[in-house]
CSV table of C-alpha atoms in Angstrom, one decimal:
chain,number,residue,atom,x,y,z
Y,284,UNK,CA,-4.9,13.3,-24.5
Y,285,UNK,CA,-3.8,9.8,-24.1
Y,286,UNK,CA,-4.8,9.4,-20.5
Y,287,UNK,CA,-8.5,10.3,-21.4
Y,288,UNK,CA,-8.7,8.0,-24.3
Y,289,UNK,CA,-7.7,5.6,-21.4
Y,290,UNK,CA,-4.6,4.6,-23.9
Y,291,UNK,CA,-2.4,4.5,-20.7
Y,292,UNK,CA,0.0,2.3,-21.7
Y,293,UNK,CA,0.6,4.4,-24.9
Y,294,UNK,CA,0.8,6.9,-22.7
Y,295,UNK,CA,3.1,5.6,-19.8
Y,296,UNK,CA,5.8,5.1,-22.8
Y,297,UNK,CA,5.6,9.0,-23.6
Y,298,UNK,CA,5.7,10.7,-20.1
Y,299,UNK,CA,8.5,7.7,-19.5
Y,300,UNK,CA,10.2,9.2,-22.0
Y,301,UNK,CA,9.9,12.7,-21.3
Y,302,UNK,CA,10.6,12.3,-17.9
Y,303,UNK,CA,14.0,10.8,-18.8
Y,304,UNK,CA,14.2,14.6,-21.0
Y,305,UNK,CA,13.0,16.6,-18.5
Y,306,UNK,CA,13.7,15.3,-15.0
Y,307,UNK,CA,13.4,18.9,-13.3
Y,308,UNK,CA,10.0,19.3,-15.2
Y,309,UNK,CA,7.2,19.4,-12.4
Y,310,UNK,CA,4.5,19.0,-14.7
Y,311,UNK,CA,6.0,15.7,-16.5
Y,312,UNK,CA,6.6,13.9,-13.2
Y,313,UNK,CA,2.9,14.6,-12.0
Y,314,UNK,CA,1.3,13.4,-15.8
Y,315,UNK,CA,3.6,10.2,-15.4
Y,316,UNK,CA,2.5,9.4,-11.4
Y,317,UNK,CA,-1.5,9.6,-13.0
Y,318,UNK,CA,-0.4,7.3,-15.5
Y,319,UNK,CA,0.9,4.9,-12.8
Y,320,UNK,CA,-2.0,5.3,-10.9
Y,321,UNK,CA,-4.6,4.7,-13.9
Y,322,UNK,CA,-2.7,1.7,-14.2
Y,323,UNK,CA,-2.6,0.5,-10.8
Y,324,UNK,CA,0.8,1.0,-10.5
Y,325,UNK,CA,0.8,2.4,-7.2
Y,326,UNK,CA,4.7,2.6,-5.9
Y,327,UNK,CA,5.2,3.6,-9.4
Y,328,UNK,CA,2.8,6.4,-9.3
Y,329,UNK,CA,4.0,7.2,-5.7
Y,330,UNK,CA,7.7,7.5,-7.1
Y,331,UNK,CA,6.7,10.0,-9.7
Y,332,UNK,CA,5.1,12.3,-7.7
Y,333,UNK,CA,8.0,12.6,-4.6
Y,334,UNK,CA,9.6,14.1,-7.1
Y,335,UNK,CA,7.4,16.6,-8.3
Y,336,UNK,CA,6.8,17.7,-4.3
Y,337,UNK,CA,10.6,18.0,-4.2
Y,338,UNK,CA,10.8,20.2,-7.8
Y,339,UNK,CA,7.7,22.1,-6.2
Y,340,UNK,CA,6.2,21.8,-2.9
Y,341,UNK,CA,3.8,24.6,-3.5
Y,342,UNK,CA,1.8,22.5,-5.5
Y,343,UNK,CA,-1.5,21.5,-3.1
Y,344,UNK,CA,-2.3,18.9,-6.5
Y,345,UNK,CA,0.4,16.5,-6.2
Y,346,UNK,CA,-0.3,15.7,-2.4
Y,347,UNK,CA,-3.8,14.8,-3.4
Y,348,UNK,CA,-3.0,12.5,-5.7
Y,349,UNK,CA,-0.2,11.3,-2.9
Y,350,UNK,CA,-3.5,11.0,-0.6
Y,351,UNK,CA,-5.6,9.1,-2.7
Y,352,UNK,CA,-2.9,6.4,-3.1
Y,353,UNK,CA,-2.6,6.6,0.5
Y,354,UNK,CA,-6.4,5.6,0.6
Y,355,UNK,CA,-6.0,2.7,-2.2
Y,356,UNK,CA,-3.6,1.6,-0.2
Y,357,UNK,CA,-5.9,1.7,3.1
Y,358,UNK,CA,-3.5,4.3,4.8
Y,359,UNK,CA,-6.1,6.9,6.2
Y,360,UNK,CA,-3.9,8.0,8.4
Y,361,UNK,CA,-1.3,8.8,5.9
Y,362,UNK,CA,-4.2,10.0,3.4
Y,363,UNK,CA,-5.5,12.4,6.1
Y,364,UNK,CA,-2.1,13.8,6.4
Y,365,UNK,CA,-1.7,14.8,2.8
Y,366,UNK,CA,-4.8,15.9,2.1
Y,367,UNK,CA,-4.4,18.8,5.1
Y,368,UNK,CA,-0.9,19.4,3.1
Y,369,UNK,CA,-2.8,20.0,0.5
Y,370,UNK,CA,-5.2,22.4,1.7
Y,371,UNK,CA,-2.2,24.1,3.6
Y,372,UNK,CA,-1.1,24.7,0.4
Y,373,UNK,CA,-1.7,27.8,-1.5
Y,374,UNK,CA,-2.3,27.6,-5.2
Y,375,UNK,CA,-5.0,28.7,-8.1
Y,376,UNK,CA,-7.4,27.0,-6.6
Y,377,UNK,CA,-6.9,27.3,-3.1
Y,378,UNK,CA,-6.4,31.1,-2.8
């Protein structure tokens, strides 16, 4: 995959693009917000993921990465708050 070659700007154009395709695709919204963030795109990143939480709440993944921009950003307050969403959160790794 692009984002492990670290090709991210390569990258950022495809999940761009197939966000525009699939806007109600969880999945594609979460890929582009790890883009963002690999980039240090941070309100970009953060803008990606909303809507994934709003396609799927369930998902405890996306509010960690939401918390680890909080803590980037120096938020620990607002980091500590999204990681216990995530671990509220049930999921395949969080029985």
């Amino acid at each position: 995959m692009l984002t492990r070659a670290q090709k991210l700007n390569e990258a950022l154009a495809i999940f761009t693009d197939l966000s525009k395709q699939y806007p109600s695709e969880r999945m594609v919204q979460m890929l582009l917000g790890q883009v963002y963030t690999g980039l240090g795109k941070l309100p970009e990143a953060r803008a990606a993921f909303e809507p994934a939480i709003e396609l799927d709440g369930s998902t405890p993944r996306v509010y960690t990465f939401l918390g680890n921009i909080a803590l980037l950003k120096v938020d620990y307050g607002k980091a500590r708050e999204l990681f216990k969403a995530s671990l509220s959160k049930k999921g395949p790794h969080n029985p």
